[in-house]
C-alpha cells in the first residue's frame, strides 16, 4: 500500500518476541514486522475486557489523538488492527523500557537527571497543549525510556481534546490535581500539576501527597499539603520550581514555557533531552 493509504495489518505480518510488560487490559510484546524487519511493541487488548469496562470510545480517541502527535518525547502509535477477540496497538518500541523500574532501582534520581526528564516532558506537553490535547495521566508508569536514554510519554488512554473534559476516576489518585480530585472543570494546567508531582517523585523517590489511605491522599491533595523531607538533600531551586507547579489555583501554576526558563532547569537539564 502507498504511504498515504492505511494498510490493513494482521497478526501474520509480525513475528512475536518476548513479553515486555503486562497492563490492566492486556500484555505488550516485542514484535518485528516481517516485510520491513522494523521492531515494534505490540499491545494486545481483549475486546471482552474493553467492552466490560466501556472504554472502547477512549481507545478510539487515543488512536485518533496519537495518530497526529509526532514528537521525540511522545511514544508513537503507528496503527492498530483487530481480530475476533482482540485489538492490537502497533507501538514504537522503547528499548530502555519503563521509567518507573529505573526509579525503583535508583530510589531517586540526581538533580541533573530529574531536570533533564522534566524538561523533556515539558517540551512534549507544550507540543500536546499546542494541539489542544491534554494527557491527564502523567505518572511514572506511563513513561518509557528510548534507546538513547530519552524519555517518552506513552499511553494516551486518558488524553482528551480540551473541548470535552469529562472523565471517570480510576487508577492512582497520587498524580491528580485538586480540580480533578474534586471533579470540577479542568484544563491543560492539570498536566502542569502532574509534572510537579513527578518532579518531586524523581527527586525524593515518593510522590508528595502519598498516604496510607485513599481519603488521606485526597485530603493532602486538596489542601496542597506539600512538605519537603530533609533527606535526600535537594536544592532550594528544585523546591522553588515544585512549589510553583503544585498550586491549588490552576491559573496560578507556572506555565510550561516559563518552566523551561526556570534556573533549576537551565542549570541542570541536559539540552539534548
Ligand atoms: C513495557 N514496554 N517496554 C518497552 C516498551 N516499548 C513500547 N511500549 C511499551 N509498553 C506499552 C506502552 C503503551 C503505549 N500506549 C499504550 N496505550 C494503551 O495501553 N492504551 C489503552 C489500553 C487499554 C485501554 C485503553 C482505553 F480504552 F481505556 F483507552 C487504552 S500502552 C513498552
CSV table of C-alpha atoms and ligand atoms in Angstrom, one decimal:
chain,number,residue,atom,x,y,z
A,1,UNK,CA,0.0,0.0,0.0
A,2,UNK,CA,1.3,3.5,-0.7
A,3,UNK,CA,2.4,5.7,2.2
A,4,UNK,CA,-0.9,7.6,2.2
A,5,UNK,CA,-3.3,4.6,2.2
A,6,UNK,CA,-4.0,3.0,5.6
A,7,UNK,CA,-2.5,-0.6,5.3
A,8,UNK,CA,-4.7,-3.3,6.9
A,9,UNK,CA,-2.3,-5.0,9.3
A,10,UNK,CA,-2.9,-8.6,10.5
A,11,UNK,CA,-1.1,-10.7,13.2
A,12,UNK,CA,0.6,-12.7,10.4
A,13,UNK,CA,2.5,-9.5,9.4
A,14,UNK,CA,4.6,-9.8,12.7
A,15,UNK,CA,7.0,-12.2,14.4
A,16,UNK,CA,6.1,-12.0,18.1
A,17,UNK,CA,9.0,-11.8,20.6
A,18,UNK,CA,9.4,-11.7,24.4
A,19,UNK,CA,6.7,-10.1,26.6
A,20,UNK,CA,7.6,-6.5,27.6
A,21,UNK,CA,5.1,-5.9,30.3
A,22,UNK,CA,1.5,-6.6,31.3
A,23,UNK,CA,-1.2,-4.0,31.8
A,24,UNK,CA,-4.8,-4.0,33.2
A,25,UNK,CA,-6.2,-4.7,29.7
A,26,UNK,CA,-3.6,-6.9,28.2
A,27,UNK,CA,0.1,-7.7,27.5
A,28,UNK,CA,2.7,-5.9,25.5
A,29,UNK,CA,5.1,-8.0,23.3
A,30,UNK,CA,8.3,-7.2,21.4
A,31,UNK,CA,7.5,-7.8,17.7
A,32,UNK,CA,9.1,-7.5,14.3
A,33,UNK,CA,7.1,-6.5,11.1
A,34,UNK,CA,8.2,-9.2,8.6
A,35,UNK,CA,8.5,-7.2,5.4
A,36,UNK,CA,10.4,-4.2,6.8
A,37,UNK,CA,12.1,-6.0,9.8
A,38,UNK,CA,11.0,-3.0,11.8
A,39,UNK,CA,11.0,-3.7,15.6
A,40,UNK,CA,7.8,-2.5,17.4
A,41,UNK,CA,5.9,-3.1,20.6
A,42,UNK,CA,2.6,-4.8,20.1
A,43,UNK,CA,0.0,-4.2,22.8
A,44,UNK,CA,-2.8,-6.9,22.8
A,45,UNK,CA,-6.1,-5.9,24.3
A,46,UNK,CA,-9.0,-8.2,24.9
A,47,UNK,CA,-12.3,-6.9,23.4
A,48,UNK,CA,-14.3,-8.5,26.2
A,49,UNK,CA,-12.4,-6.5,28.8
A,50,UNK,CA,-12.7,-3.3,26.9
A,51,UNK,CA,-16.4,-3.9,26.5
A,52,UNK,CA,-16.8,-4.7,30.2
A,53,UNK,CA,-15.1,-1.5,31.2
A,54,UNK,CA,-16.9,0.5,28.5
A,55,UNK,CA,-13.6,2.1,27.4
A,56,UNK,CA,-13.9,1.4,23.6
A,57,UNK,CA,-14.6,5.1,23.0
A,58,UNK,CA,-11.4,6.1,24.9
A,59,UNK,CA,-9.4,3.7,22.9
A,60,UNK,CA,-10.7,5.1,19.6
A,61,UNK,CA,-9.9,8.6,20.9
A,62,UNK,CA,-6.4,7.5,21.9
A,63,UNK,CA,-5.8,6.1,18.4
A,64,UNK,CA,-7.2,9.3,16.8
A,65,UNK,CA,-5.2,11.7,19.0
A,66,UNK,CA,-2.0,9.7,18.8
A,67,UNK,CA,-2.0,9.4,15.0
A,68,UNK,CA,-1.5,13.2,14.9
A,69,UNK,CA,1.1,13.5,17.6
A,70,UNK,CA,4.7,13.3,16.3
A,71,UNK,CA,7.3,14.4,18.9
A,72,UNK,CA,10.6,12.8,20.0
A,73,UNK,CA,9.4,12.6,23.6
A,74,UNK,CA,6.0,11.0,22.7
A,75,UNK,CA,5.9,7.3,22.0
A,76,UNK,CA,4.5,6.8,18.5
A,77,UNK,CA,1.3,4.7,18.0
A,78,UNK,CA,1.8,3.6,14.3
A,79,UNK,CA,-1.6,2.0,13.9
A,80,UNK,CA,-3.9,-0.8,15.1
A,81,UNK,CA,-5.8,-3.8,13.9
A,82,UNK,CA,-8.1,-6.3,15.4
A,83,UNK,CA,-9.3,-9.9,15.1
A,84,UNK,CA,-12.3,-11.8,16.5
A,85,UNK,CA,-11.3,-11.4,20.2
A,86,UNK,CA,-8.5,-8.8,20.4
A,87,UNK,CA,-7.4,-5.3,19.5
A,88,UNK,CA,-3.7,-4.8,18.7
A,89,UNK,CA,-1.9,-1.5,19.1
A,90,UNK,CA,1.3,-1.1,17.0
A,91,UNK,CA,3.6,1.0,19.1
A,92,UNK,CA,7.1,2.4,18.9
A,93,UNK,CA,9.5,0.2,20.9
A,94,UNK,CA,11.2,2.0,23.8
A,95,UNK,CA,14.4,0.0,24.1
A,96,UNK,CA,15.4,1.1,27.6
A,97,UNK,CA,11.8,0.2,28.8
A,98,UNK,CA,10.0,1.6,31.8
A,99,UNK,CA,11.0,4.6,33.8
A,100,UNK,CA,9.2,3.5,37.0
A,101,UNK,CA,11.5,0.4,37.2
A,102,UNK,CA,14.5,2.7,36.8
A,103,UNK,CA,13.2,4.9,39.6
A,104,UNK,CA,12.6,1.9,41.9
A,105,UNK,CA,16.2,0.7,41.1
A,106,UNK,CA,17.8,4.1,41.8
A,107,UNK,CA,15.4,5.0,44.6
A,108,UNK,CA,15.6,8.6,43.4
A,109,UNK,CA,17.3,10.5,40.5
A,110,UNK,CA,20.1,13.1,40.5
A,111,UNK,CA,19.0,16.7,40.1
A,112,UNK,CA,20.6,16.7,36.6
A,113,UNK,CA,18.7,13.5,35.5
A,114,UNK,CA,15.4,14.7,37.1
A,115,UNK,CA,15.7,18.1,35.4
A,116,UNK,CA,16.5,16.6,32.0
A,117,UNK,CA,13.4,14.4,32.2
A,118,UNK,CA,11.2,17.2,33.5
A,119,UNK,CA,12.4,19.5,30.6
A,120,UNK,CA,11.7,16.7,28.0
A,121,UNK,CA,8.2,16.2,29.5
A,122,UNK,CA,7.6,20.0,29.5
A,123,UNK,CA,8.5,20.2,25.8
A,124,UNK,CA,6.3,17.2,24.9
A,125,UNK,CA,3.4,18.7,26.9
A,126,UNK,CA,3.8,22.1,25.3
A,127,UNK,CA,3.6,20.3,21.9
A,128,UNK,CA,0.4,18.4,23.0
A,129,UNK,CA,-1.3,21.5,24.5
A,130,UNK,CA,-0.5,23.4,21.3
A,131,UNK,CA,-2.7,20.8,19.6
A,132,UNK,CA,-5.4,21.2,22.3
A,133,UNK,CA,-4.6,17.7,23.7
A,134,UNK,CA,-4.2,17.2,27.5
A,135,UNK,CA,-2.7,13.9,28.6
A,136,UNK,CA,-4.2,13.8,32.1
A,137,UNK,CA,-2.4,10.7,33.2
A,138,UNK,CA,1.3,11.7,33.6
A,139,UNK,CA,2.8,9.3,36.0
A,140,UNK,CA,6.0,7.1,36.1
A,141,UNK,CA,4.1,4.0,34.8
A,142,UNK,CA,3.3,5.9,31.6
A,143,UNK,CA,6.9,7.0,30.9
A,144,UNK,CA,9.3,4.9,28.9
A,145,UNK,CA,13.0,5.3,28.0
A,146,UNK,CA,14.2,5.2,24.4
A,147,UNK,CA,17.4,3.6,23.2
A,148,UNK,CA,19.4,6.9,23.7
A,149,UNK,CA,18.0,7.3,27.2
A,150,UNK,CA,15.4,9.9,26.1
A,151,UNK,CA,12.1,9.9,27.9
A,152,UNK,CA,8.8,9.0,26.0
A,153,UNK,CA,5.3,9.7,27.2
A,154,UNK,CA,3.1,6.7,26.5
A,155,UNK,CA,-0.5,5.6,26.9
A,156,UNK,CA,-2.8,8.4,25.8
A,157,UNK,CA,-5.7,6.2,27.0
A,158,UNK,CA,-6.9,9.1,29.3
A,159,UNK,CA,-6.0,12.0,26.9
A,160,UNK,CA,-8.7,14.3,25.6
A,161,UNK,CA,-9.1,17.2,23.2
A,162,UNK,CA,-9.6,20.2,25.6
A,163,UNK,CA,-13.2,20.9,24.4
A,164,UNK,CA,-14.6,17.9,26.3
A,165,UNK,CA,-13.4,17.3,29.8
A,166,UNK,CA,-15.4,14.6,31.5
A,167,UNK,CA,-13.6,11.6,32.9
A,168,UNK,CA,-14.4,8.8,35.4
A,169,UNK,CA,-11.9,8.1,38.2
A,170,UNK,CA,-9.7,5.1,38.1
A,171,UNK,CA,-6.1,4.2,39.0
A,172,UNK,CA,-3.9,6.0,41.5
A,173,UNK,CA,-5.0,9.4,42.8
A,174,UNK,CA,-1.5,10.5,43.6
A,175,UNK,CA,-1.0,12.5,40.4
A,176,UNK,CA,-4.4,14.1,40.1
A,177,UNK,CA,-4.7,17.9,40.8
A,178,UNK,CA,-7.3,19.3,43.2
A,179,UNK,CA,-9.7,20.2,40.4
A,180,UNK,CA,-9.8,16.6,39.1
A,181,UNK,CA,-10.0,15.1,42.5
A,182,UNK,CA,-12.9,17.4,43.2
A,183,UNK,CA,-14.3,16.6,39.7
A,184,UNK,CA,-14.6,20.2,38.7
A,185,UNK,CA,-13.8,21.7,35.3
A,186,UNK,CA,-10.2,21.3,34.3
A,187,UNK,CA,-7.9,22.3,31.5
A,188,UNK,CA,-4.3,21.8,30.3
A,189,UNK,CA,-2.9,23.0,33.6
A,190,UNK,CA,-3.7,19.6,35.1
A,191,UNK,CA,-0.6,18.3,33.3
A,192,UNK,CA,1.5,21.0,35.0
A,193,UNK,CA,0.3,19.8,38.4
A,194,UNK,CA,1.1,16.2,37.5
A,195,UNK,CA,4.6,17.2,36.2
A,196,UNK,CA,5.2,18.9,39.5
A,197,UNK,CA,4.2,15.7,41.3
A,198,UNK,CA,6.5,13.7,39.0
A,199,UNK,CA,9.4,16.2,39.6
A,200,UNK,CA,9.0,15.7,43.4
A,201,UNK,CA,8.9,11.9,43.0
A,202,UNK,CA,12.0,11.9,40.7
A,203,UNK,CA,14.0,13.8,43.5
A,204,UNK,CA,12.6,12.1,46.6
A,205,UNK,CA,11.5,8.7,45.3
A,206,UNK,CA,7.9,9.1,46.6
A,207,UNK,CA,5.0,11.3,45.4
A,208,UNK,CA,4.4,14.4,47.6
A,209,UNK,CA,0.9,13.5,48.8
A,210,UNK,CA,1.3,9.8,49.4
A,211,UNK,CA,-0.6,8.4,52.4
A,212,UNK,CA,-1.8,5.0,53.6
A,213,UNK,CA,-5.5,5.7,53.0
A,214,UNK,CA,-7.1,7.0,49.8
A,215,UNK,CA,-9.0,9.5,51.9
A,216,UNK,CA,-5.8,10.9,53.4
A,217,UNK,CA,-4.2,11.3,49.9
A,218,UNK,CA,-7.4,13.0,48.8
A,219,UNK,CA,-7.2,15.5,51.7
A,220,UNK,CA,-3.5,16.1,51.3
A,221,UNK,CA,-4.0,17.0,47.6
A,222,UNK,CA,-7.0,19.3,48.0
A,223,UNK,CA,-5.1,21.1,50.9
A,224,UNK,CA,-1.9,21.0,48.9
A,225,UNK,CA,-0.2,19.7,52.0
A,226,UNK,CA,3.3,19.9,50.4
A,227,UNK,CA,6.3,19.0,52.7
A,228,UNK,CA,9.9,18.6,51.6
A,229,UNK,CA,11.8,15.8,53.5
A,230,UNK,CA,15.3,16.7,54.9
A,231,UNK,CA,16.7,13.6,53.1
A,232,UNK,CA,17.8,13.3,50.3
A,233,UNK,CA,19.2,16.8,50.2
A,234,UNK,CA,17.5,18.7,47.3
A,235,UNK,CA,18.4,22.2,46.1
A,236,UNK,CA,16.2,25.1,47.0
A,237,UNK,CA,15.9,25.9,43.3
A,238,UNK,CA,14.2,22.5,42.7
A,239,UNK,CA,11.9,23.1,45.7
A,240,UNK,CA,11.0,26.5,44.3
A,241,UNK,CA,10.1,25.0,40.9
A,242,UNK,CA,7.9,22.3,42.5
A,243,UNK,CA,6.2,24.9,44.8
A,244,UNK,CA,5.3,27.0,41.7
A,245,UNK,CA,3.7,23.9,40.0
A,246,UNK,CA,1.8,22.4,42.9
A,247,UNK,CA,-0.6,25.4,43.3
A,248,UNK,CA,-4.3,24.8,44.0
A,249,UNK,CA,-5.5,27.6,41.7
A,250,UNK,CA,-4.8,26.1,38.3
A,251,UNK,CA,-4.5,29.6,36.7
A,252,UNK,CA,-1.5,30.4,39.1
A,253,UNK,CA,0.6,27.3,38.1
A,254,UNK,CA,3.9,28.0,36.4
A,255,UNK,CA,3.2,27.9,32.6
A,256,UNK,CA,5.3,25.2,30.9
A,257,UNK,CA,7.3,27.7,28.7
A,258,UNK,CA,8.3,29.5,31.9
A,259,UNK,CA,9.3,26.2,33.5
A,260,UNK,CA,11.9,25.8,30.7
A,261,UNK,CA,13.4,29.2,31.7
A,262,UNK,CA,13.5,28.3,35.5
A,263,UNK,CA,17.0,28.5,36.9
A,264,UNK,CA,16.9,24.9,38.2
A,265,UNK,CA,16.0,23.6,34.7
A,266,UNK,CA,18.5,25.9,32.9
A,267,UNK,CA,21.3,24.9,35.3
A,268,UNK,CA,20.6,21.2,35.4
A,269,UNK,CA,18.8,19.9,32.3
A,270,UNK,CA,20.8,18.4,29.6
A,271,UNK,CA,19.8,20.4,26.5
A,272,UNK,CA,19.7,17.3,24.2
A,273,UNK,CA,17.0,15.9,26.4
B,1,LIG,C1,6.6,-2.1,28.6
B,1,LIG,N1,7.4,-1.6,27.4
B,1,LIG,N2,8.7,-1.8,27.4
B,1,LIG,C2,9.2,-1.3,26.2
B,1,LIG,C3,8.1,-0.7,25.5
B,1,LIG,N3,8.0,-0.1,24.4
B,1,LIG,C4,6.8,0.3,24.0
B,1,LIG,N4,5.6,0.2,24.7
B,1,LIG,C5,5.7,-0.5,25.9
B,1,LIG,N5,4.6,-0.7,26.6
B,1,LIG,C6,3.3,-0.2,26.1
B,1,LIG,C7,3.2,1.3,26.4
B,1,LIG,C8,1.9,1.8,25.8
B,1,LIG,C9,1.7,2.8,24.9
B,1,LIG,N6,0.4,3.2,24.6
B,1,LIG,C10,-0.4,2.4,25.3
B,1,LIG,N7,-1.8,2.6,25.2
B,1,LIG,C11,-2.7,1.9,25.9
B,1,LIG,O1,-2.4,1.0,26.6
B,1,LIG,N8,-4.0,2.3,25.6
B,1,LIG,C12,-5.1,1.6,26.2
B,1,LIG,C13,-5.1,0.4,26.8
B,1,LIG,C14,-6.2,-0.1,27.3
B,1,LIG,C15,-7.4,0.6,27.4
B,1,LIG,C16,-7.4,1.9,26.8
B,1,LIG,C17,-8.6,2.7,26.8
B,1,LIG,F1,-9.5,2.0,26.1
B,1,LIG,F2,-9.0,2.8,28.1
B,1,LIG,F3,-8.4,3.9,26.3
B,1,LIG,C18,-6.3,2.4,26.2
B,1,LIG,S1,0.3,1.3,26.3
B,1,LIG,C19,7.0,-1.0,26.3
